[in-house]
Coordinates of C-alpha atoms in Angstrom, one line a residue:
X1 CA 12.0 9.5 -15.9
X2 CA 13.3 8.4 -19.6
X3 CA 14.2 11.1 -21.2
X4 CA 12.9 9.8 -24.2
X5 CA 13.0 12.3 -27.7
X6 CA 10.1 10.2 -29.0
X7 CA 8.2 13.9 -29.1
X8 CA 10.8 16.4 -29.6
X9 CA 9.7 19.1 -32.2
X10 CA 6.8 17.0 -33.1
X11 CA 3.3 18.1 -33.7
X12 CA 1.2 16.4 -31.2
X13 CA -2.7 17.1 -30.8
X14 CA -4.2 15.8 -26.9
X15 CA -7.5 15.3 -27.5
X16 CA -10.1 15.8 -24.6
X17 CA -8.5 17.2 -21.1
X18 CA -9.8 15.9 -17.1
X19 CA -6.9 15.1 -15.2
X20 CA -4.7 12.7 -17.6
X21 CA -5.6 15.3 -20.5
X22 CA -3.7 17.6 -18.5
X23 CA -1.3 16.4 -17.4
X24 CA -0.3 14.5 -20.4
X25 CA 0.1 18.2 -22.0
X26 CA 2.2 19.5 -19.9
X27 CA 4.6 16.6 -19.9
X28 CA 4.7 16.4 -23.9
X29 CA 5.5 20.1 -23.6
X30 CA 8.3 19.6 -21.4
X31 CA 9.3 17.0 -23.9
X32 CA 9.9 19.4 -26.5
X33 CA 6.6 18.7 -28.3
X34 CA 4.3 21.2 -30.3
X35 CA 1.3 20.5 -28.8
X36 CA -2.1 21.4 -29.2
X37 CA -5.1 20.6 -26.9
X38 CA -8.6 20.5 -28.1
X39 CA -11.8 19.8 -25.5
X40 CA -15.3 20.3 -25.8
X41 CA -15.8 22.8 -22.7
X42 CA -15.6 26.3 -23.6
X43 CA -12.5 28.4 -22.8
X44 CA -14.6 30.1 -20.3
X45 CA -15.6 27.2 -18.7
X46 CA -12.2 25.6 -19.1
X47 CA -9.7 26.4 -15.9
X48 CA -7.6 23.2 -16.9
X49 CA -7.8 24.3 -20.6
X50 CA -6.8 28.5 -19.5
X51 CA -3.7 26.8 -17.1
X52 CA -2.3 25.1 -20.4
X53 CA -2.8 28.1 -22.2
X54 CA -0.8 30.3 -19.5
X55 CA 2.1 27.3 -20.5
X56 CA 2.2 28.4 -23.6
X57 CA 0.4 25.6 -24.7
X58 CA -2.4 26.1 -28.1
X59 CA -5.6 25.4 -26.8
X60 CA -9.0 25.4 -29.1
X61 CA -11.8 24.3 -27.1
X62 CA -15.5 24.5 -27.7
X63 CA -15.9 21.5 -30.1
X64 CA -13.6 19.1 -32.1
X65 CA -13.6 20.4 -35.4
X66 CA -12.7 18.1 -38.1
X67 CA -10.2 20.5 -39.6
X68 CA -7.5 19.6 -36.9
X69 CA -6.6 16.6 -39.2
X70 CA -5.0 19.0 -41.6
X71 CA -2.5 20.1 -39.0
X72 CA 0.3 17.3 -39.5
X73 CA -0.2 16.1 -36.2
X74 CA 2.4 13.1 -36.0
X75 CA 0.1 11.6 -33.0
X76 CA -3.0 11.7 -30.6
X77 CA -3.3 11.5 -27.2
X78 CA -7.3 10.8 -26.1
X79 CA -8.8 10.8 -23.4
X80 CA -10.3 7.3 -22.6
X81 CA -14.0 8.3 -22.3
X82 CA -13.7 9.8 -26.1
X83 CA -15.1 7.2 -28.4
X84 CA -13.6 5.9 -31.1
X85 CA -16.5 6.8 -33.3
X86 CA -15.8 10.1 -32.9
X87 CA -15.3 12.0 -36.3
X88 CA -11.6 13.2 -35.7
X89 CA -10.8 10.2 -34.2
X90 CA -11.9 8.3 -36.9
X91 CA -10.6 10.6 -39.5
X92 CA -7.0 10.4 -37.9
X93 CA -7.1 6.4 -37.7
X94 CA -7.9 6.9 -41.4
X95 CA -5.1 8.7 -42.4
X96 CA -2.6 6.4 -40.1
X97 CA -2.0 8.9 -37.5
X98 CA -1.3 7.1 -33.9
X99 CA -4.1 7.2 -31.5
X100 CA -2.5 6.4 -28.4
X101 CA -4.0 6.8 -24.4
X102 CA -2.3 8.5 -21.6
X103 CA -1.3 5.3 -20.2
X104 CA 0.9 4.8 -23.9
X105 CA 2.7 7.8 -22.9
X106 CA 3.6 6.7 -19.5
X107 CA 4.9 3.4 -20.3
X108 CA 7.3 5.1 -22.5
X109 CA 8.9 7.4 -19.9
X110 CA 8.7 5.2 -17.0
X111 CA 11.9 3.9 -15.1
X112 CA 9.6 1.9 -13.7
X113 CA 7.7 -1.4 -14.3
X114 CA 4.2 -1.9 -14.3
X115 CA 1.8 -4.3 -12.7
X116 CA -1.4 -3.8 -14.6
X117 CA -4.8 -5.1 -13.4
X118 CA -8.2 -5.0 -15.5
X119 CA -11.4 -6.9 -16.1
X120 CA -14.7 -6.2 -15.2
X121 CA -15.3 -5.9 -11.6
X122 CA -12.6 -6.1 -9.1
X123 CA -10.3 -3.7 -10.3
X124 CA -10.1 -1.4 -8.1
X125 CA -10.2 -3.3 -5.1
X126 CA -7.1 -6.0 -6.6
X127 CA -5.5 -3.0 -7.2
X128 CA -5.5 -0.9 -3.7
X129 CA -4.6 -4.7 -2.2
X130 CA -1.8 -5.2 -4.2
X131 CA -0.2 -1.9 -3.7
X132 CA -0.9 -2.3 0.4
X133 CA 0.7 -5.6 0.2
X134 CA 3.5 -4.3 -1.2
X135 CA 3.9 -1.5 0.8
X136 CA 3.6 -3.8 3.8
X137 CA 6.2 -5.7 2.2
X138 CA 8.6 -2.8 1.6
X139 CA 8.7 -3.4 -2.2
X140 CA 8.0 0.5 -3.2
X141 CA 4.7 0.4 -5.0
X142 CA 3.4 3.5 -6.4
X143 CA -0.4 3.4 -7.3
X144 CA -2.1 4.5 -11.0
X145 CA -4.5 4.7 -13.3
X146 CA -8.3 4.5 -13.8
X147 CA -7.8 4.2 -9.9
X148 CA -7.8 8.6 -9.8
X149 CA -3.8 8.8 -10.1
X150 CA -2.6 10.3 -13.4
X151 CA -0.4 7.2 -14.8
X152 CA 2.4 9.6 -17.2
X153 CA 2.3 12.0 -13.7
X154 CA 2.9 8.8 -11.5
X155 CA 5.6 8.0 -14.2
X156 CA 7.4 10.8 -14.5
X157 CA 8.7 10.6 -10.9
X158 CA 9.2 6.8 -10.8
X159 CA 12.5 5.4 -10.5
X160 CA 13.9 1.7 -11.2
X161 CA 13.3 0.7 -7.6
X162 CA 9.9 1.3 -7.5
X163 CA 6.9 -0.9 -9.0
X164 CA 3.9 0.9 -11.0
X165 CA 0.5 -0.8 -9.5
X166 CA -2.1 0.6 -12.5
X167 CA -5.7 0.0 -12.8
X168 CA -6.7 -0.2 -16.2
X169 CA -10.0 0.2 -18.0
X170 CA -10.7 -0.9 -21.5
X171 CA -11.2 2.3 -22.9
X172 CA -7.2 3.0 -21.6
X173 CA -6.1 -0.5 -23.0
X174 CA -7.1 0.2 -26.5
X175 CA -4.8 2.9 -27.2
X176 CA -1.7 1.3 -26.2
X177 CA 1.2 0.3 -28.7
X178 CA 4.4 -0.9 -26.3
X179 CA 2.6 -0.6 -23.3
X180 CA 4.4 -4.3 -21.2
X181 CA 3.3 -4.9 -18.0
X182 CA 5.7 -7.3 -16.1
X183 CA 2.3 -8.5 -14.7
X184 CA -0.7 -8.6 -15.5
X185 CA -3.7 -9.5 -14.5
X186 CA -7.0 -10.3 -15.7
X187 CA -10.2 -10.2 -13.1
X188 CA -12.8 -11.3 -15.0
X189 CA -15.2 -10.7 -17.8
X190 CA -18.6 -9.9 -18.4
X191 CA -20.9 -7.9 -20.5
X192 CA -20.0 -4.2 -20.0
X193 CA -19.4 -0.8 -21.9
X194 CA -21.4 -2.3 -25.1
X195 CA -22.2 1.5 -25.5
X196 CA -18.1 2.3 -26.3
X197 CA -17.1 -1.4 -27.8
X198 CA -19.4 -2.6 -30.4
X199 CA -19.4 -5.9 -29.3
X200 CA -18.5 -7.5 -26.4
X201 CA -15.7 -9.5 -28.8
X202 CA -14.4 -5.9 -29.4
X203 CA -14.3 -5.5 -24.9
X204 CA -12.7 -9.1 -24.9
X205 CA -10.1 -7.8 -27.2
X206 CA -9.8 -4.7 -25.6
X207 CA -9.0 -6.6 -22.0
X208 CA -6.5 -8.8 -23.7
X209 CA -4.8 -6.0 -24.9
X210 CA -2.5 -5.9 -21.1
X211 CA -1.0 -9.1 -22.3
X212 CA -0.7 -8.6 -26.0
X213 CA 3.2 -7.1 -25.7
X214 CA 4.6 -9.6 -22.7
X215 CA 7.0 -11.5 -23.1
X216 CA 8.3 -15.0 -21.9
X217 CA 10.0 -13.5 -18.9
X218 CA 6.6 -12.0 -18.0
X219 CA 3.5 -13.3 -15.8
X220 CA -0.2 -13.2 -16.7
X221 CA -2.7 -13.9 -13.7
X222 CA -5.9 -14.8 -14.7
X223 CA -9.6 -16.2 -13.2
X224 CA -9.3 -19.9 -14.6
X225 CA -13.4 -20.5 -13.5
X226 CA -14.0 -18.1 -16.5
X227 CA -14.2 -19.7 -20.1
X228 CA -13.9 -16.2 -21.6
X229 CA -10.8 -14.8 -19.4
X230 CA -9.4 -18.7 -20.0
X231 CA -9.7 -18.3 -23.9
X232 CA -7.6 -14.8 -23.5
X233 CA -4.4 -16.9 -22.0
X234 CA -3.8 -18.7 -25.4
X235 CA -2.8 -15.8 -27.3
X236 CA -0.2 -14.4 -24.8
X237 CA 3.3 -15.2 -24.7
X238 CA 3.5 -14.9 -20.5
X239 CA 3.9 -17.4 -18.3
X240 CA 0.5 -17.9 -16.9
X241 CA -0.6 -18.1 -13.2
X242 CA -3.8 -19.4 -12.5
X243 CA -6.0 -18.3 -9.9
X244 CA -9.3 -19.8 -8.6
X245 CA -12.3 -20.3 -6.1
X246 CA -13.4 -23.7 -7.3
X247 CA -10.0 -25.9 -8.5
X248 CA -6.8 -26.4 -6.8
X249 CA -4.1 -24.9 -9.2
X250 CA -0.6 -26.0 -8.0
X251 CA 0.6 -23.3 -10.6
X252 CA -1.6 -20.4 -9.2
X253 CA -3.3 -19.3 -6.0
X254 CA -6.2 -21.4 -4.9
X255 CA -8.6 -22.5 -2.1
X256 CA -8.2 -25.7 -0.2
X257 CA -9.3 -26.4 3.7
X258 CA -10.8 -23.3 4.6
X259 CA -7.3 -21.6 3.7
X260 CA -5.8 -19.3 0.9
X261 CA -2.5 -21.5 -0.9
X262 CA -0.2 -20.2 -3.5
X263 CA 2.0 -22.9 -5.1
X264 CA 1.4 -25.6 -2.3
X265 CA 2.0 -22.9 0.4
X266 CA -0.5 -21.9 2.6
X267 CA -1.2 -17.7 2.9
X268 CA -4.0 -17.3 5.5
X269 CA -7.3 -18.7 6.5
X270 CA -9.9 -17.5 4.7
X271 CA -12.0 -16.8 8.0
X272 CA -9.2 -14.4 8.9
X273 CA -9.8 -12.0 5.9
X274 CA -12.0 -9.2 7.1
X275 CA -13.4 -8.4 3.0
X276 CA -16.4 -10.7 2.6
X277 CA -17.6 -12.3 -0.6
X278 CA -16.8 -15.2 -3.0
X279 CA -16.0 -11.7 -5.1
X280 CA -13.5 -10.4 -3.0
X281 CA -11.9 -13.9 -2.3
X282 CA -11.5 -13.8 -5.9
X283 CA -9.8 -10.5 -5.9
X284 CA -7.6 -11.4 -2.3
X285 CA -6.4 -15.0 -4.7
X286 CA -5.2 -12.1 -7.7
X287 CA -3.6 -9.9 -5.5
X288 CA -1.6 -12.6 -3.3
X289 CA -0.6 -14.2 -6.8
X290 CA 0.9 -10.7 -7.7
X291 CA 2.7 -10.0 -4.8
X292 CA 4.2 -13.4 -3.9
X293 CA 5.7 -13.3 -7.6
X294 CA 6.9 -9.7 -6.4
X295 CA 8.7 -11.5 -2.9
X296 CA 6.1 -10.2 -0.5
X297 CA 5.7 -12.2 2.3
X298 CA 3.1 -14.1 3.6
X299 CA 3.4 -11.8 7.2
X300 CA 2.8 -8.5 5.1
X301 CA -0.1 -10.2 3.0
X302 CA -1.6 -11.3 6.4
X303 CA -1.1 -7.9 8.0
X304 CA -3.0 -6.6 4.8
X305 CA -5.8 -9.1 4.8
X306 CA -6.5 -9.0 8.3
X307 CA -7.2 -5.2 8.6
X308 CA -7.9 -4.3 4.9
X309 CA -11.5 -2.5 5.0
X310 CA -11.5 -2.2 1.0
X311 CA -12.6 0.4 -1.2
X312 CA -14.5 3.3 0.9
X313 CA -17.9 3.2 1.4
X314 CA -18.0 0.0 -0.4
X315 CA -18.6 -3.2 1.5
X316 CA -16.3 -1.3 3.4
X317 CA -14.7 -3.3 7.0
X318 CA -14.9 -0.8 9.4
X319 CA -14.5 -2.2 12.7
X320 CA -14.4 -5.4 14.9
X321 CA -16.0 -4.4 18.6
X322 CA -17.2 -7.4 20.9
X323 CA -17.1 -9.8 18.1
X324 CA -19.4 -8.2 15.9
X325 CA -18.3 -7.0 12.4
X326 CA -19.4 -3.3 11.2
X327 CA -19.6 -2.9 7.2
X328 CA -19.7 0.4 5.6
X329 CA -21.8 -0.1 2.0
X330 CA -23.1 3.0 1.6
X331 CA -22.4 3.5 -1.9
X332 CA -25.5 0.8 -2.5
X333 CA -27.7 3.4 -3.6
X334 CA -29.8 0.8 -5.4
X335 CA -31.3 -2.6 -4.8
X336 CA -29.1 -4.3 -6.5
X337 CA -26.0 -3.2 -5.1
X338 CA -27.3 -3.6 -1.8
X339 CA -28.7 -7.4 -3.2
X340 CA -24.6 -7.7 -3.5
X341 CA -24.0 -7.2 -0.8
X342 CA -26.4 -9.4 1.2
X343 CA -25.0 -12.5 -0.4
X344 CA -21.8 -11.9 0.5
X345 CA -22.7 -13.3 4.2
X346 CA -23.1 -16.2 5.7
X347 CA -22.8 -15.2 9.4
X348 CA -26.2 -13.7 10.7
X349 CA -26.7 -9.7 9.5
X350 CA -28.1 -6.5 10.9
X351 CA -29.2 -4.5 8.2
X352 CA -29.4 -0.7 8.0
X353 CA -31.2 0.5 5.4
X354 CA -33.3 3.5 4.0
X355 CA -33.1 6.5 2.2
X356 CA -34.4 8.4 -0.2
X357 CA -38.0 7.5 -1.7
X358 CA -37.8 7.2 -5.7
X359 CA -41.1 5.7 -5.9
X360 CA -40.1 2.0 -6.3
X361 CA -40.6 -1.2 -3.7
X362 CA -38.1 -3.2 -1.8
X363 CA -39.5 -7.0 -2.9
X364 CA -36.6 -7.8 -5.1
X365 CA -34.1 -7.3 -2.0
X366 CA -35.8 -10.5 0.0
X367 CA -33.7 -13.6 -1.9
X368 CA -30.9 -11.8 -0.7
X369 CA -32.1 -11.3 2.8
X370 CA -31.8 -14.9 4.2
X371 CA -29.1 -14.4 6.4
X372 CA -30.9 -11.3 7.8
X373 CA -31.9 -11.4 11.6
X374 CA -32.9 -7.9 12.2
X375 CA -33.8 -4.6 10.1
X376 CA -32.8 -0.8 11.7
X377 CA -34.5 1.4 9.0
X378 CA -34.9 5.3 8.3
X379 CA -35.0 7.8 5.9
X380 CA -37.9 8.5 3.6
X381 CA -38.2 4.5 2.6
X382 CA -38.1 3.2 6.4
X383 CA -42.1 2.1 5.9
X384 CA -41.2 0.1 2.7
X385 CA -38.7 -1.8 3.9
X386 CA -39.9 -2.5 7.4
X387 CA -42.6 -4.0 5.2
X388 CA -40.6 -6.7 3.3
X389 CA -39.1 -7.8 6.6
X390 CA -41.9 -8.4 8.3
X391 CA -43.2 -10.4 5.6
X392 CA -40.0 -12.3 5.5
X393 CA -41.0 -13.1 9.3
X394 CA -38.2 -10.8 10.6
X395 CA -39.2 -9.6 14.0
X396 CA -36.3 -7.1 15.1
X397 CA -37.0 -4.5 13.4
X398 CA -36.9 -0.9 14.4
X399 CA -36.7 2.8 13.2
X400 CA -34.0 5.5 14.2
X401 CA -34.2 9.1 13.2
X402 CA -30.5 8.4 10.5
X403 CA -27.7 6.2 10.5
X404 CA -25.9 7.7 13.6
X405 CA -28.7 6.9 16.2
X406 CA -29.2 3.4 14.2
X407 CA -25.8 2.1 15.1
X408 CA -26.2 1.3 19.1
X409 CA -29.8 0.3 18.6
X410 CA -27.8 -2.3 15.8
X411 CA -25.6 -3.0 18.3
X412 CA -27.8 -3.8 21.2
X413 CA -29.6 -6.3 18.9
X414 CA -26.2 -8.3 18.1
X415 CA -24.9 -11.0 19.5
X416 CA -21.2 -12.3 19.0
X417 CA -20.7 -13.4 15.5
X418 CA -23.2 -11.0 13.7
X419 CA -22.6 -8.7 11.2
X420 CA -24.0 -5.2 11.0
X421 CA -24.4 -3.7 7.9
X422 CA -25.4 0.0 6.2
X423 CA -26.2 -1.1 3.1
X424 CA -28.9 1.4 2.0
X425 CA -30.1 0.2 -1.4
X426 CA -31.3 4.0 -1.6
X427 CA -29.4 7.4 -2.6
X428 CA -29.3 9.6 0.0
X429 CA -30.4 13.1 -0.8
X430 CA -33.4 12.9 1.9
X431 CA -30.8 13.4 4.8
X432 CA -27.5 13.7 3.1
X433 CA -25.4 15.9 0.5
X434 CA -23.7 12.5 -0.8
X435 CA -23.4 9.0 0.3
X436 CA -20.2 9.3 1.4
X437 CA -21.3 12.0 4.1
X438 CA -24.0 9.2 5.5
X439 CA -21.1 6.3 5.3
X440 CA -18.5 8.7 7.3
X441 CA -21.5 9.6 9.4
X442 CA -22.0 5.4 10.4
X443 CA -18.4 4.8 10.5
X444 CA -17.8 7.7 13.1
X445 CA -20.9 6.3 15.2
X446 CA -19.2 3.3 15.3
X447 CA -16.2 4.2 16.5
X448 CA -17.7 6.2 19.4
X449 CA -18.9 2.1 20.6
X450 CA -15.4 1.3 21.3

C-alpha cells in the first residue's frame, strides 16, 4: 500500500456505510485521519456502525443532519447509492468540500494498477473474464468493485506485480478526481439510472469519466457499433482499441470467419465459446482486447472461453453431457429476462420454465421462443405456459413436480446439438427460498446425468 499522508490529522466525514463505507473508515483511520461516519440506520440497528465505534471511530447515525457541514470536514467519502441531491451532499459541493467515492480513495493507495470496466450491461461478466484470463495467464489479477469486493480493501494489500480488475458503476465514477486506469473499458450505453443522473447526458458523462485522467501511454477499449460509446473516444487522451460484432477493426478485436481476431490474429472460434449471445460475444471481444494488451495468451484465453459458465445463475454454462448443452438462468424471474435469454440461441432449446404465479400471462415470451422444440414446465405457472407452447405448435411438452425431476425428462427429449435451458421467467417463492436455491437445485440434477 502507498503510504500516502493525503489524510493525516484531517477531518474527514464517510458518508453512508455497507461494505465500502466500512471499510473505507477504518482505512482513513489507520491513515491518521479524524474521521466521522454518518448513516441513516439507527445505532441499534447498525452492527457495521457499533464495530467503527468500538475503533474509536465517531459515529452519528439515524439521519444526515445538515449541521455536519459546520464541522470543517476537509473531504467526503459517499457511498455510491447516496444521491447527489442529497441535502449534505449538496451543501458540501457548495461550499467546495471534495466529494470523492471509495473507489477515489483506493486509487490513491494502490501499488497497483487498475483495469477498469463500465457501461451498461456487461460489466460484470467482462469483468470476471478478464480476471480468469489473467489468472490463466499467470498475470496476478486481483478482482474489485461494484463486482462485491471492497476496491480501497482490495487496494490496500495490492502490490506492484499485481493488476486491479474493477467493475465500475456510474454512481462510483462520478466521485473520482485522479482515479487512472491503465485500461479502460467501455461496454456500452443505454438508458439507465435516470432516477440518480438527471439526464442520460449526465450517465454519458458519468461513464466517460474512466477515461477522463488517461494518458497517452494508456488504452481505452470501447464498443465501436455504438454511436454514443463512439462519441466518448474523442475526448480521451488514450490510445483507443476498438472492439466489435459487425466491422473488422485491424486496431481492435473483431469477428471474421466464424472466429474471434485481435489485431489480424486469430483467438478462438466463436463455436468453441461455451457463453451464448451476440451480448456475451461482445463482452468475450472486450475482455480478449484487455488481456492480450496485458500479454495473456491465446492458450489461457481459450482455456477460459471454453469452460467459462459466466456469472451464476445467469445464462450460466453448466455442463456439456452427450452433446447437449445445460444452461443455468435462473435469475430470469421475469419475462423479459427469460425473452433474453431465448434469443441468445440458435441451436434447438429445451425450455424449463415455471414458477411462481403473479397473475400475469406468458404471450409476450413466444417471439423469443422460435428456436424452442420442447417445454418441461412446473411450479404454480406450469398451466400458463404449457398454454403458449401449444399454441406455438410445440408438441413436447410435459410437467415435472420442480426443476430436479425436470432435468432427465429434458434430457430424454434431446438429441445431440440441443440446448436445455432453466430459464424460469418467474420468481420462485412457490417452491424455493431464492432463485439461487432452484438454480443450484438444476445444476446438481445435472451433474448426477454424468
Amino acid at each position: 500500500m502507498n503510504e500516502t499522508e493525503k489524510y493525516t490529522e484531517k477531518k474527514v466525514l464517510v458518508l453512508g456505510l455497507a461494505k465500502s463505507g466500512v471499510t473505507a473508515a477504518s482505512l482513513l483511520h489507520r491513515l491518521g485521519a479524524f474521521v466521522t461516519v454518518n448513516d441513516m440506520k439507527p445505532l441499534t440497528e447498525n452492527p457495521e456502525a457499533q464495530g467503527l465505534l468500538e475503533q474509536g471511530i465517531k459515529v452519528i447515525c439515524g439521519s444526515h443532519p445538515i449541521e455536519l457541514l459546520d464541522e470543517g470536514f476537509e473531504v467526503i467519502v459517499k457511498n455510491p447509492g447516496i444521491p447527489y441531491s442529497n441535502p449534505l451532499v449538496k451543501g458540501a459541493l457548495e461550499k467546495g468540500i471534495p466529494v470523492i467515492t471509495e473507489v477515489e480513495l483506493a486509487y490513491q493507495i494502490s501499488e497497483a494498477p487498475f483495469l477498469g470496466i463500465t457501461g451498461t450491461n456487461g460489466k460484470t461478466t467482462t469483468t470476471t473474464l478478464i480476471f480468469e484470463m489473467m489468472k490463466a495467464g499467470e498475470k496476478s489479477p486481483l478482482i474489485a468493485g461494484n463486482i462485491g469486493t471492497v476496491a480501497s480493501g482490495v487496494a490496500e494489500k495490492a502490490t506492484s506485480k499485481d493488476t486491479i480488475v474493477i467493475e465500475l458503476s456510474s454512481f462510483q465514477l462520478m466521485g473520482i478526481e485522479e482515479f487512472r486506469p491503465e485500461i479502460s473499458i467501455v461496454t456500452n450505453l443505454y438508458d439507465a439510472h435516470l432516477d440518480y443522473h438527471s439526464s442520460k447526458q449526465e450517465y454519458a458523462e458519468a461513464k466517460a469519466a474512466i477515461t477522463r485522467n488517461q494518458r497517452a501511454s494508456d488504452f481505452m477499449i470501447f464498443n465501436a457499433d455504438q454511436v454514443d460509446v463512439l462519441a466518448m473516444t474523442k475526448k480521451t487522451k488514450a490510445q483507443l482499441v476498438p472492439f466489435s460484432t459487425e466491422v473488422k477493426h485491424e486496431n481492435g478485436a473483431y469477428v471474421e470467419d466464424g472466429a474471434v481476431y485481435f489485431r489480424g490474429e486469430k483467438v478462438i472460434d466463436v463455436t468453441d465459446i461455451v457463453l451464448p449471445g451476440k451480448h456475451n460475444l461482445e463482452n468475450v471481444l472486450a475482455a480478449i482486447s484487455a488481456v492480450k494488451l496485458k500479454g495473456v495468451t491465446n492458450e489461457a484465453i481459450q482455456t477460459v472461453l471454453t469452460t467459462f459458465g459466466g456469472v451464476e445463475h445467469r445464462l450460466q454454462f453448466v455442463a456439456s453431457i452427450e452433446k447437449r448443452k445445460f444452461y443455468n438462468d435462473s435469475k430470469a424471474t421475469n419475462i423479459l429476462a427469460a425473452s433474453k435469454a431465448l434469443t441468445s440461441f440458435t441451436e434447438p432449446v429445451i425450455l424449463l420454465a415455471g414458477g411462481l404465479d403473479r397473475g400475469n400471462e406468458f404471450d409476450e415470451l413466444k417471439p423469443a421462443m422460435k428456436h424452442v422444440k420442447a417445454v418441461i414446465t412446473f411450479g404454480e405457472t406450469a398451466e400458463k405456459i404449457e398454454r403458449i407452447a401449444k399454441e406455438l405448435g410445440i408438441t413436447n411438452i410435459k410437467r415435472v413436480d420442480n426443476v430436479v425431476k425436470a432435468v432427465p425428462v429434458a434430457f430424454d427429449l434431446s438429441e445431440e446439438g440441443d440446448c436445455i435451458l432453466l430459464s424460469p421467467a418467474c420468481a420462485s417463492w412457490d417452491q424455493y427460498k431464492t432463485f439461487e436455491q432452484r438454480g443450484d437445485m438444476f445444476m446438481g440434477a445435472v451433474h448426477k446425468l454424468k
